Coordinates of C-alpha atoms (C1' of nucleotides) in Angstrom, one line a residue:
Chain B
X1489 CA -170.1 -94.1 19.7
X1490 CA -169.5 -94.0 22.9
X1491 CA -170.5 -96.8 25.8
X1492 CA -174.3 -95.2 26.7
X1493 CA -174.9 -95.0 30.6
X1494 CA -177.2 -97.3 32.1
X1495 CA -180.5 -96.1 33.2
X1496 CA -181.7 -97.7 35.7
X1497 CA -182.7 -97.0 39.8
X1498 CA -181.4 -98.0 42.5
X1499 CA -183.5 -101.6 44.4
X1500 CA -186.3 -100.2 46.3
X1501 CA -186.1 -96.7 43.9
X1502 CA -189.0 -96.2 42.1
X1503 CA -190.1 -94.1 39.6
X1504 CA -193.7 -92.2 38.8
X1505 CA -195.1 -91.1 36.0
X1506 CA -197.8 -89.2 35.2
X1507 CA -200.5 -91.5 35.8
X1508 CA -199.8 -92.9 39.2
X1509 CA -198.1 -89.7 39.9
X1510 CA -200.9 -87.3 39.4
X1511 CA -203.3 -90.1 42.0
X1512 CA -200.0 -89.4 44.9
X1513 CA -200.9 -85.8 44.6
X1514 CA -204.4 -86.2 44.2
X1515 CA -204.5 -88.1 47.7
X1516 CA -201.7 -85.3 49.3
X1517 CA -203.8 -82.9 48.3
X1518 CA -206.6 -84.1 49.8
X1519 CA -205.1 -85.3 52.8
X1520 CA -203.4 -81.9 53.2
X1521 CA -207.0 -80.4 52.9
X1522 CA -208.9 -82.8 55.7
X1523 CA -205.2 -82.2 58.3
X1524 CA -206.4 -78.4 57.2
X1525 CA -210.1 -78.6 58.2
X1526 CA -209.6 -80.0 61.4
X1527 CA -206.9 -77.6 62.0
X1528 CA -203.7 -79.5 62.2
X1529 CA -200.4 -77.0 60.7
X1530 CA -198.2 -78.0 57.6
X1531 CA -194.7 -78.4 59.2
X1532 CA -191.1 -79.4 57.4
X1533 CA -188.0 -80.5 59.3
X1534 CA -184.5 -81.9 57.3
X1535 CA -184.7 -85.6 55.5
X1536 CA -180.7 -86.0 57.0
X1537 CA -180.6 -85.2 60.9
X1538 CA -177.7 -86.4 62.8
X1539 CA -176.7 -90.4 63.6
X1540 CA -177.1 -89.9 67.2
X1541 CA -180.8 -87.9 67.4
X1542 CA -182.0 -90.9 64.1
X1543 CA -180.7 -94.3 66.7
X1544 CA -182.0 -92.9 69.3
X1545 CA -183.1 -96.3 72.2
X1546 CA -183.5 -98.0 68.3
X1547 CA -182.3 -101.6 68.1
X1548 CA -180.5 -103.3 65.8
X1549 CA -183.6 -103.4 63.7
X1550 CA -182.9 -99.4 63.3
X1551 CA -179.5 -99.7 62.8
X1552 CA -179.7 -101.9 59.4
X1553 CA -182.3 -100.4 58.4
X1554 CA -180.7 -96.6 58.3
X1555 CA -179.0 -95.2 55.4
X1556 CA -176.7 -93.5 57.4
X1557 CA -173.1 -92.5 56.2
X1558 CA -170.1 -89.4 57.3
X1559 CA -171.4 -85.9 55.3
X1560 CA -168.2 -83.7 54.1
X1561 CA -167.4 -82.5 57.0
X1562 CA -167.1 -85.7 58.9
X1563 CA -169.9 -85.7 60.9
X1564 CA -171.7 -89.0 61.4
X1565 CA -176.0 -88.6 59.4
X1566 CA -178.4 -91.2 58.1
X1567 CA -181.8 -90.3 56.1
X1568 CA -185.1 -90.5 58.4
X1569 CA -186.6 -93.4 58.6
X1570 CA -189.8 -92.2 60.5
X1571 CA -191.5 -89.2 60.5
X1572 CA -191.8 -89.8 64.8
X1573 CA -188.9 -89.1 65.3
X1574 CA -187.7 -86.0 63.7
X1575 CA -191.1 -85.2 65.3
X1576 CA -189.9 -85.9 69.1
X1577 CA -186.7 -84.2 68.0
X1578 CA -188.8 -81.0 66.9
X1579 CA -190.9 -80.5 69.6
X1580 CA -188.0 -81.0 72.8
X1581 CA -186.5 -78.5 70.6
X1582 CA -189.9 -75.4 69.3
X1583 CA -192.6 -77.1 72.3
X1584 CA -192.0 -73.6 73.8
X1585 CA -192.8 -71.4 71.5
X1586 CA -195.4 -73.8 69.8
X1587 CA -197.1 -74.0 73.5
X1588 CA -199.5 -76.8 73.6
X1589 CA -201.6 -79.0 73.7
X1590 CA -199.7 -78.7 69.3
X1591 CA -201.4 -79.8 65.9
X1592 CA -198.9 -80.9 63.2
X1593 CA -198.9 -82.6 59.6
X1594 CA -195.9 -83.9 58.3
X1595 CA -195.8 -84.6 55.1
X1596 CA -192.7 -86.4 53.2
X1597 CA -190.8 -89.1 51.8
X1598 CA -188.3 -91.4 54.2
X1599 CA -185.9 -94.1 53.4
X1600 CA -185.5 -97.8 54.6
X1601 CA -183.1 -100.1 53.7
X1602 CA -184.6 -102.9 53.9
X1603 CA -185.8 -106.0 52.2
X1604 CA -188.2 -105.3 49.5
X1605 CA -191.5 -106.3 49.1
X1606 CA -194.8 -105.9 47.3
X1607 CA -195.7 -102.4 48.4
X1608 CA -192.5 -101.9 50.9
X1609 CA -190.4 -100.0 49.6
X1610 CA -186.7 -98.2 50.4
X1611 CA -188.3 -94.6 49.1
X1612 CA -191.7 -93.4 50.3
X1613 CA -193.7 -90.9 51.9
X1614 CA -195.6 -91.2 54.8
X1615 CA -198.8 -88.9 55.8
X1616 CA -198.8 -88.3 59.6
X1617 CA -200.9 -85.7 61.8
X1618 CA -200.5 -85.7 66.0
X1619 CA -201.5 -84.3 68.7
X1620 CA -199.4 -83.6 71.1
X1621 CA -199.2 -82.1 74.9
X1622 CA -202.3 -82.9 75.4
X1623 CA -204.0 -86.5 77.8
X1624 CA -207.7 -85.6 75.9
X1625 CA -209.7 -88.3 75.2
X1626 CA -210.9 -85.9 72.9
X1627 CA -208.0 -85.9 70.7
X1628 CA -208.6 -89.5 70.9
X1629 CA -211.7 -89.3 69.3
X1630 CA -210.4 -86.3 67.3
X1631 CA -207.8 -89.2 65.2
X1632 CA -209.9 -91.6 64.5
X1633 CA -212.5 -88.6 63.0
X1634 CA -209.5 -87.7 60.7
X1635 CA -208.3 -90.9 59.6
X1636 CA -212.3 -91.3 59.1
X1637 CA -212.4 -88.4 56.9
X1638 CA -209.2 -89.0 55.1
X1639 CA -210.8 -92.3 53.7
X1640 CA -214.2 -91.4 53.1
X1641 CA -212.2 -88.2 50.9
X1642 CA -210.3 -90.1 49.1
X1643 CA -213.3 -92.0 47.5
X1644 CA -213.3 -95.3 50.0
X1645 CA -216.8 -96.2 51.8
X1646 CA -215.9 -99.5 52.5
X1647 CA -213.4 -99.4 55.4
X1648 CA -213.0 -100.2 58.3
X1649 CA -211.1 -98.3 61.3
X1650 CA -209.9 -101.1 64.2
X1651 CA -209.4 -99.6 66.9
X1652 CA -208.5 -100.7 70.6
X1653 CA -206.7 -99.9 73.7
X1654 CA -203.1 -100.4 75.1
X1655 CA -204.5 -100.5 78.6
X1656 CA -206.6 -103.3 78.3
X1657 CA -204.3 -105.4 76.9
X1658 CA -201.4 -104.5 79.6
X1659 CA -204.2 -105.4 82.1
X1660 CA -205.0 -108.5 81.2
X1661 CA -200.5 -109.4 81.4
X1662 CA -200.7 -107.6 84.6
X1663 CA -203.1 -109.6 86.3
X1664 CA -201.1 -112.5 83.8
X1665 CA -198.0 -112.0 85.4
X1666 CA -196.8 -110.9 82.0
X1667 CA -196.2 -107.2 81.9
X1668 CA -192.7 -107.6 81.9
X1669 CA -192.3 -109.4 78.4
X1670 CA -195.1 -107.9 76.4
X1671 CA -193.2 -107.0 73.3
X1672 CA -192.7 -109.8 73.1
X1673 CA -196.5 -111.3 73.6
X1674 CA -198.2 -108.0 71.9
X1675 CA -195.8 -109.1 68.7
X1676 CA -197.0 -112.1 69.1
X1677 CA -200.9 -111.2 68.6
X1678 CA -200.8 -109.2 66.4
X1679 CA -199.9 -112.5 64.3
X1680 CA -202.7 -113.7 64.5
X1681 CA -205.1 -113.4 62.2
X1682 CA -201.9 -114.6 59.4
X1683 CA -200.5 -117.7 61.6
X1684 CA -203.1 -118.7 63.7
X1685 CA -204.3 -118.9 67.7
X1686 CA -202.3 -122.3 67.7
X1687 CA -199.6 -121.1 66.5
X1688 CA -199.6 -118.0 68.5
X1689 CA -199.6 -119.4 71.5
X1690 CA -196.8 -121.3 70.4
X1691 CA -194.5 -118.3 69.9
X1692 CA -195.5 -116.9 73.1
X1693 CA -194.9 -119.5 75.1
X1694 CA -191.3 -119.4 73.0
X1695 CA -190.6 -115.6 73.0
X1696 CA -192.4 -115.0 76.1
X1697 CA -192.0 -117.2 78.4
X1698 CA -196.0 -117.9 79.1
X1699 CA -197.0 -120.6 80.1
X1700 CA -200.6 -122.6 78.0
X1701 CA -202.5 -121.5 80.0
X1702 CA -201.6 -117.6 80.1
X1703 CA -201.7 -117.9 75.9
X1704 CA -204.5 -119.2 75.9
X1705 CA -205.6 -116.6 78.3
X1706 CA -204.9 -114.0 75.6
X1707 CA -205.3 -115.1 73.0
X1708 CA -209.1 -116.3 74.2
X1709 CA -209.5 -112.4 74.9
X1710 CA -208.1 -110.9 72.0
X1711 CA -210.3 -113.2 69.6
X1712 CA -213.9 -112.3 71.3
X1713 CA -216.3 -110.9 68.9
X1714 CA -219.9 -109.4 68.0
X1715 CA -221.0 -105.2 68.5
X1716 CA -218.8 -103.1 70.3
X1717 CA -221.5 -103.0 73.3
X1718 CA -221.0 -107.0 73.6
X1719 CA -217.1 -107.3 73.2
X1720 CA -216.6 -104.7 75.9
X1721 CA -219.3 -106.2 78.4
X1722 CA -217.6 -110.0 77.4
X1723 CA -214.0 -108.0 77.9
X1724 CA -214.8 -106.8 82.1
X1725 CA -214.5 -110.3 84.1
X1726 CA -211.3 -110.3 81.7
X1727 CA -209.2 -107.7 83.0
X1728 CA -211.8 -107.7 86.1
X1729 CA -208.8 -107.6 88.2
X1730 CA -206.6 -104.8 86.9
X1731 CA -207.1 -101.3 87.9
X1732 CA -205.3 -100.8 84.5
X1733 CA -207.4 -102.5 81.9
X1734 CA -210.4 -100.9 84.1
X1735 CA -209.3 -98.0 83.2
X1736 CA -208.6 -99.1 79.5
X1737 CA -212.3 -100.6 78.8
X1738 CA -213.1 -96.9 80.0
X1739 CA -211.0 -95.0 77.8
X1740 CA -212.5 -97.2 74.9
X1741 CA -216.5 -96.5 76.4
X1742 CA -215.8 -92.9 76.1
X1743 CA -214.8 -93.3 72.9
X1744 CA -217.5 -94.6 70.7
X1745 CA -219.7 -92.7 72.7
X1746 CA -217.9 -90.3 71.0
X1747 CA -217.4 -91.6 67.4
X1748 CA -221.6 -92.7 67.6
X1749 CA -222.1 -89.1 69.0
X1750 CA -220.1 -87.1 65.5
X1751 CA -221.7 -89.5 63.5
X1752 CA -219.1 -92.2 62.6
X1753 CA -221.3 -95.3 61.0
X1754 CA -221.3 -98.1 63.1
X1755 CA -220.0 -100.1 60.9
X1756 CA -216.4 -98.3 59.9
X1757 CA -215.2 -98.4 63.9
X1758 CA -215.0 -101.6 64.5
X1759 CA -213.3 -102.4 69.1
X1760 CA -210.4 -105.0 67.8
X1761 CA -208.8 -106.3 71.4
X1762 CA -206.0 -107.8 68.8
X1763 CA -204.7 -104.8 67.5
X1764 CA -201.5 -103.9 69.3
X1765 CA -199.5 -102.5 66.8
X1766 CA -196.0 -103.9 67.9
X1767 CA -194.5 -100.5 68.9
X1768 CA -193.4 -100.7 72.9
X1769 CA -194.2 -97.0 73.0
X1770 CA -198.5 -96.7 72.1
X1771 CA -199.9 -96.7 76.3
X1772 CA -203.8 -95.9 75.1
X1773 CA -205.5 -96.0 72.4
X1774 CA -204.3 -98.2 69.0
X1775 CA -206.2 -97.9 66.2
X1776 CA -205.5 -99.9 62.7
X1777 CA -207.3 -99.1 59.1
X1778 CA -208.4 -102.3 56.1
X1779 CA -210.0 -101.6 53.5
X1780 CA -213.2 -104.5 53.3
X1781 CA -212.0 -105.2 50.2
X1782 CA -208.2 -105.3 50.2
X1783 CA -208.4 -106.5 53.2
X1784 CA -204.6 -108.6 53.0
X1785 CA -203.2 -105.6 51.8
X1786 CA -202.4 -104.5 55.7
X1787 CA -203.6 -101.6 57.2
X1788 CA -203.6 -98.1 55.3
X1789 CA -203.5 -95.8 58.1
X1790 CA -202.7 -96.7 61.9
X1791 CA -201.2 -95.2 64.9
X1792 CA -202.3 -94.9 68.8
X1793 CA -201.3 -92.5 71.9
X1794 CA -198.0 -92.4 73.7
X1795 CA -197.4 -90.5 76.7
X1796 CA -194.1 -89.2 76.7
X1797 CA -193.2 -87.7 73.1
X1798 CA -189.6 -86.9 73.5
X1799 CA -188.7 -88.2 76.1
X1800 CA -185.3 -89.7 74.4
X1801 CA -184.6 -85.1 73.4
X1802 CA -186.0 -83.2 76.0
X1803 CA -187.1 -83.3 80.5
X1804 CA -190.8 -82.4 79.3
X1805 CA -193.3 -84.7 79.1
X1806 CA -195.5 -84.6 75.9
X1807 CA -197.7 -86.9 75.5
X1808 CA -200.4 -87.2 72.5
X1809 CA -201.3 -88.9 69.4
X1810 CA -201.5 -89.0 65.8
X1811 CA -201.6 -91.6 63.1
X1812 CA -200.1 -91.8 59.4
X1813 CA -201.6 -92.7 56.2
X1814 CA -199.4 -95.7 54.0
X1815 CA -199.7 -93.2 51.1
X1816 CA -197.9 -96.0 48.6
X1817 CA -199.9 -99.2 50.4
X1818 CA -203.2 -97.3 49.8
X1819 CA -202.5 -96.8 45.8
X1820 CA -201.2 -100.1 45.3
X1821 CA -204.4 -100.8 46.9
X1822 CA -205.9 -98.3 44.7
X1823 CA -204.2 -99.8 41.4
X1824 CA -205.9 -103.7 41.9
X1825 CA -209.4 -102.4 42.7
X1826 CA -208.8 -100.7 39.6
X1827 CA -209.8 -97.4 41.1
X1828 CA -207.2 -95.3 40.0
X1829 CA -207.9 -92.4 37.3
X1830 CA -206.9 -93.0 34.3
X1831 CA -206.6 -89.5 33.0
X1832 CA -202.3 -89.1 31.9
X1833 CA -202.7 -84.9 32.4
X1834 CA -203.6 -82.5 33.9
X1835 CA -205.0 -81.5 31.5
X1836 CA -209.2 -80.8 30.6
X1837 CA -209.6 -78.4 27.9
X1838 CA -208.1 -79.3 24.5
X1839 CA -207.0 -76.9 21.7
X1840 CA -206.0 -77.8 18.2
X1841 CA -203.7 -76.0 16.7
X1842 CA -205.4 -74.6 13.1
X1843 CA -202.4 -72.5 11.4
X1844 CA -200.0 -70.0 13.1
X1845 CA -202.7 -67.3 12.1
X1846 CA -204.0 -67.7 15.7
X1847 CA -201.8 -68.9 17.7
X1848 CA -202.2 -65.2 19.5
X1849 CA -206.4 -66.3 19.6
X1850 CA -205.3 -69.6 21.4
X1851 CA -203.7 -68.2 23.8
X1852 CA -206.7 -65.7 24.2
X1853 CA -209.2 -68.3 24.3
X1854 CA -206.3 -70.8 27.1
X1855 CA -206.5 -68.0 29.1
X1856 CA -209.9 -67.4 29.8
X1857 CA -210.8 -70.0 29.6
X1858 CA -207.5 -71.1 33.0
X1859 CA -208.7 -67.5 34.6
X1860 CA -211.8 -69.6 34.4
X1861 CA -210.4 -72.0 36.6
X1862 CA -209.9 -74.9 33.7
X1863 CA -206.6 -76.2 32.6
X1864 CA -206.1 -75.4 29.0
X1865 CA -203.5 -76.9 27.0
X1866 CA -203.0 -76.2 23.0
X1867 CA -201.4 -78.5 20.9
X1868 CA -197.6 -77.1 19.5
X1869 CA -198.2 -77.6 16.1
X1870 CA -199.8 -77.8 13.6
X1871 CA -201.0 -81.1 12.0
X1872 CA -203.9 -82.7 11.3
X1873 CA -206.7 -83.0 13.6
X1874 CA -207.9 -85.9 13.4
X1875 CA -204.1 -87.0 15.2
X1876 CA -204.8 -84.0 17.4
X1877 CA -207.7 -84.8 19.2
X1878 CA -206.5 -88.1 19.1
X1879 CA -203.2 -86.6 21.3
X1880 CA -205.9 -85.6 23.4
X1881 CA -208.4 -88.4 23.9
X1882 CA -205.2 -91.0 24.9
X1883 CA -204.7 -88.9 27.6
X1884 CA -207.4 -88.4 28.9
X1885 CA -208.0 -84.8 27.9
X1886 CA -212.3 -84.7 27.9
X1887 CA -212.8 -81.5 26.0
X1888 CA -212.0 -80.0 22.7
X1889 CA -212.0 -76.3 21.2
X1890 CA -212.5 -76.8 18.0
X1891 CA -211.4 -72.5 16.8
X1892 CA -210.3 -72.4 12.9
X1893 CA -210.5 -70.3 10.2
X1894 CA -214.8 -72.0 9.7
X1895 CA -215.2 -70.2 13.5
X1896 CA -212.9 -67.2 13.9
X1897 CA -214.8 -65.6 11.4
X1898 CA -218.4 -66.5 12.6
X1899 CA -217.3 -65.6 16.3
X1900 CA -218.3 -68.9 17.6
X1901 CA -216.2 -72.5 18.3
X1902 CA -216.7 -75.9 18.6
X1903 CA -217.0 -78.1 22.3
X1904 CA -216.6 -81.0 21.3
X1905 CA -217.3 -83.4 24.4
X1906 CA -213.9 -86.5 23.8
X1907 CA -216.2 -88.8 25.5
X1908 CA -218.5 -89.2 23.5
X1909 CA -217.5 -87.1 20.1
X1910 CA -220.7 -85.2 20.5
X1911 CA -220.0 -81.4 19.9
X1912 CA -221.8 -78.0 19.8
X1913 CA -221.4 -74.7 18.4
X1914 CA -221.0 -71.7 21.6
X1915 CA -220.2 -68.0 21.0
X1916 CA -217.0 -66.5 22.1
X1917 CA -218.9 -63.0 23.0
X1918 CA -218.7 -61.2 26.6
X1919 CA -214.9 -63.3 27.4
X1920 CA -216.1 -66.8 25.8
X1921 CA -218.7 -66.6 28.9
X1922 CA -220.9 -69.7 27.0
X1923 CA -218.0 -71.6 25.9
X1924 CA -216.7 -71.3 29.7
X1925 CA -219.8 -73.4 31.2
X1926 CA -220.3 -75.5 28.2
X1927 CA -216.3 -76.6 28.6
X1928 CA -218.0 -76.8 32.8
X1929 CA -221.3 -78.9 32.2
X1930 CA -219.1 -81.2 30.1
X1931 CA -217.2 -81.9 32.8
X1932 CA -219.5 -81.9 35.6
X1933 CA -220.9 -85.3 33.3
X1934 CA -219.7 -88.1 35.0
X1935 CA -216.4 -89.4 33.2
Chain A
rG287 C1' -180.3 -109.5 57.0
rU288 C1' -181.7 -115.7 55.4
rG289 C1' -183.6 -119.1 51.6
rG290 C1' -186.3 -119.6 47.7
rC291 C1' -188.7 -118.1 42.1
rU292 C1' -187.9 -114.8 38.4
rA293 C1' -186.0 -111.4 34.0
rU294 C1' -186.6 -112.5 26.2
rA295 C1' -190.2 -105.8 22.1
rG296 C1' -193.2 -99.8 25.1
rC297 C1' -197.3 -104.7 27.7
rU298 C1' -198.5 -109.1 28.3
rC299 C1' -196.2 -113.6 27.1
rA300 C1' -194.9 -117.7 23.3
rG301 C1' -189.6 -119.5 22.4
rU302 C1' -189.7 -128.2 21.7
rC303 C1' -183.8 -131.9 23.1
rG304 C1' -178.9 -126.5 22.5
rG305 C1' -179.3 -125.8 16.3
rC306 C1' -180.6 -121.0 10.4
rU307 C1' -181.5 -114.4 10.0
rA308 C1' -185.9 -114.6 17.8
rG309 C1' -192.0 -114.7 17.3
rA310 C1' -197.7 -113.0 18.9
rG311 C1' -201.0 -110.2 20.3
rC312 C1' -202.2 -105.5 22.1
rG313 C1' -199.1 -100.8 21.8
rC314 C1' -196.4 -97.1 18.8
rC315 C1' -195.8 -94.5 13.9
rA316 C1' -197.5 -93.8 8.8
rG317 C1' -200.6 -94.5 5.2
rA318 C1' -206.5 -95.0 3.5
rU319 C1' -209.3 -90.8 5.4
rU320 C1' -205.6 -82.0 3.4
rG321 C1' -211.5 -79.7 9.4
rU322 C1' -212.7 -84.5 13.8
rG323 C1' -210.3 -89.5 18.1
rG324 C1' -211.4 -94.5 19.5
rC325 C1' -213.2 -99.3 14.4
rU326 C1' -211.5 -101.5 9.6
rC327 C1' -207.5 -102.5 6.2
rU328 C1' -202.5 -102.0 4.4
rG329 C1' -197.3 -100.7 5.4
rG330 C1' -193.5 -99.7 9.2
rA331 C1' -190.3 -99.1 12.9
rG332 C1' -189.0 -100.5 17.8
rG333 C1' -184.2 -106.8 20.6
rU334 C1' -177.0 -107.0 22.5
rC335 C1' -183.1 -112.3 25.1
rA336 C1' -181.1 -108.1 32.3
rA337 C1' -175.1 -107.0 33.3
rG338 C1' -171.0 -109.6 33.0
rG339 C1' -168.2 -114.2 32.3
rG340 C1' -167.8 -119.3 31.1
rU341 C1' -169.0 -124.5 28.7
rU342 C1' -169.7 -125.6 23.7
rC343 C1' -168.3 -126.7 16.6
rG344 C1' -173.6 -124.0 17.7
rA345 C1' -176.6 -120.6 24.4
rG346 C1' -182.5 -117.4 24.9
rC347 C1' -181.6 -122.4 26.1
rC348 C1' -176.8 -125.2 30.6
rC349 C1' -172.9 -122.9 34.3
rC350 C1' -171.0 -118.7 37.6
rU351 C1' -171.1 -114.0 39.8
rU352 C1' -173.6 -109.1 38.8
rU353 C1' -178.4 -106.0 39.0
rA354 C1' -184.0 -105.7 39.0
rG355 C1' -188.8 -108.0 40.5
rC356 C1' -191.4 -111.1 43.3
rC357 C1' -192.4 -114.5 47.6
rA358 C1' -191.7 -116.2 52.5
rC359 C1' -188.5 -115.8 57.0
rC360 C1' -187.4 -111.0 59.8
rC361 C1' -189.0 -106.9 60.7
rC362 C1' -192.8 -102.7 59.8
rA363 C1' -189.8 -97.2 65.6

RNA sequence: GUGGCUAUAGCUCAGUCGGCUAGAGCGCCAGAUUGUGGCUCUGGAGGUCAAGGGUUCGAGCCCCUUUAGCCACCCCA
């Protein structure tokens, strides 16, 4: 007996079984459909890039999380850790050919060598969409609309898109003379929900060198509550002295009215001044989407506006706005909320196998069903009918088409609803039209 | 990367003070029931107690290392 190799996967890397994979693919297909319906075009880029491209100006953190090595030709390379840096490089290389504005979506795997935690893995998928080459406010509104439609199409009703504009925060920081330490201040603000106002004030004093009074004013502003209009009104005097802050308020007001006119329900979009997003490259609108029933899992769709996407790679200035759907987080949330479908197979119609003499008939039957758009599966061997039906039911197949000698003799077959156990007899004449409509009827009924 | 907790059957877990051949529920397979699943009954398979090393007459239990998972910090471009 030879020594077997222990089957195992690397830390932070996972296998996906059919049940989860079906859900993943369903969400990816939904996202794709939504992106395309807004006119975003698909692109892809290599998983492996030159190290210098990925490192960019990124600091120590990037360096620590990056999977890097030398390829067989001795080149320093790394695995992409997000889809934004590849987009920047891509835009610098191709934007003249593509022209602006350019709208793209990119659904792909990224890798980060960070420590794992629930919902945080070393290999995961991002679904990004961006509109680059425009400063227009319509793109901001559309980004929120896409996020809204994404969640809705995936099947969520209870979620809130928290929106803010960095100009508002920057305006206040400017008037307080804290503009230089914006990154540290914003990082502290990001933790507000987690650690509370007092400790955020503390952190701002320590890391950003703010005075206690300044820190308190910042916290006071980001903690404003009320309807969107009320918050806007309360903000006005707070940023009053700053031109930037006023511009931010202007754009937020504009955004509300656009979203309102687009028919987005008021309660789904909320002005939240505490939304800063840790990254220092966001310059305008920022958004984070929380599931009302699973807020603790964090944002499942977030992004924002930036002034200059590709400055590291080209002189051409490319402003834009985009966001990213957190596929793995979303699936983790759906799992916990019991929203993951239980099906373990894409099969919709099951055909038991009675005897080899009719195998040809089964293949023909399955082909007719497939032509009608139904995924049909034939059991691979002739065994007890009960066992075959049990297999089908366990996999979550909802319809069985039962046809043995008796049925073929009379030109009929049984259509069995595997959820209820009911079964009806239909004719196989006219390309099994009756069978198809009965199967479709059962599949259309609530599962 | 730092610190803490954890790892026993496919899943969820029990396993006393270190003591015989490691258990339960669920799931799985088979039969009861040769053309109709989910219920019931009967039987069965399945374990290097995460891996490796150490202490001991004796280790699932104690110690060390490794691997993996969870939590906090960090970070989330």
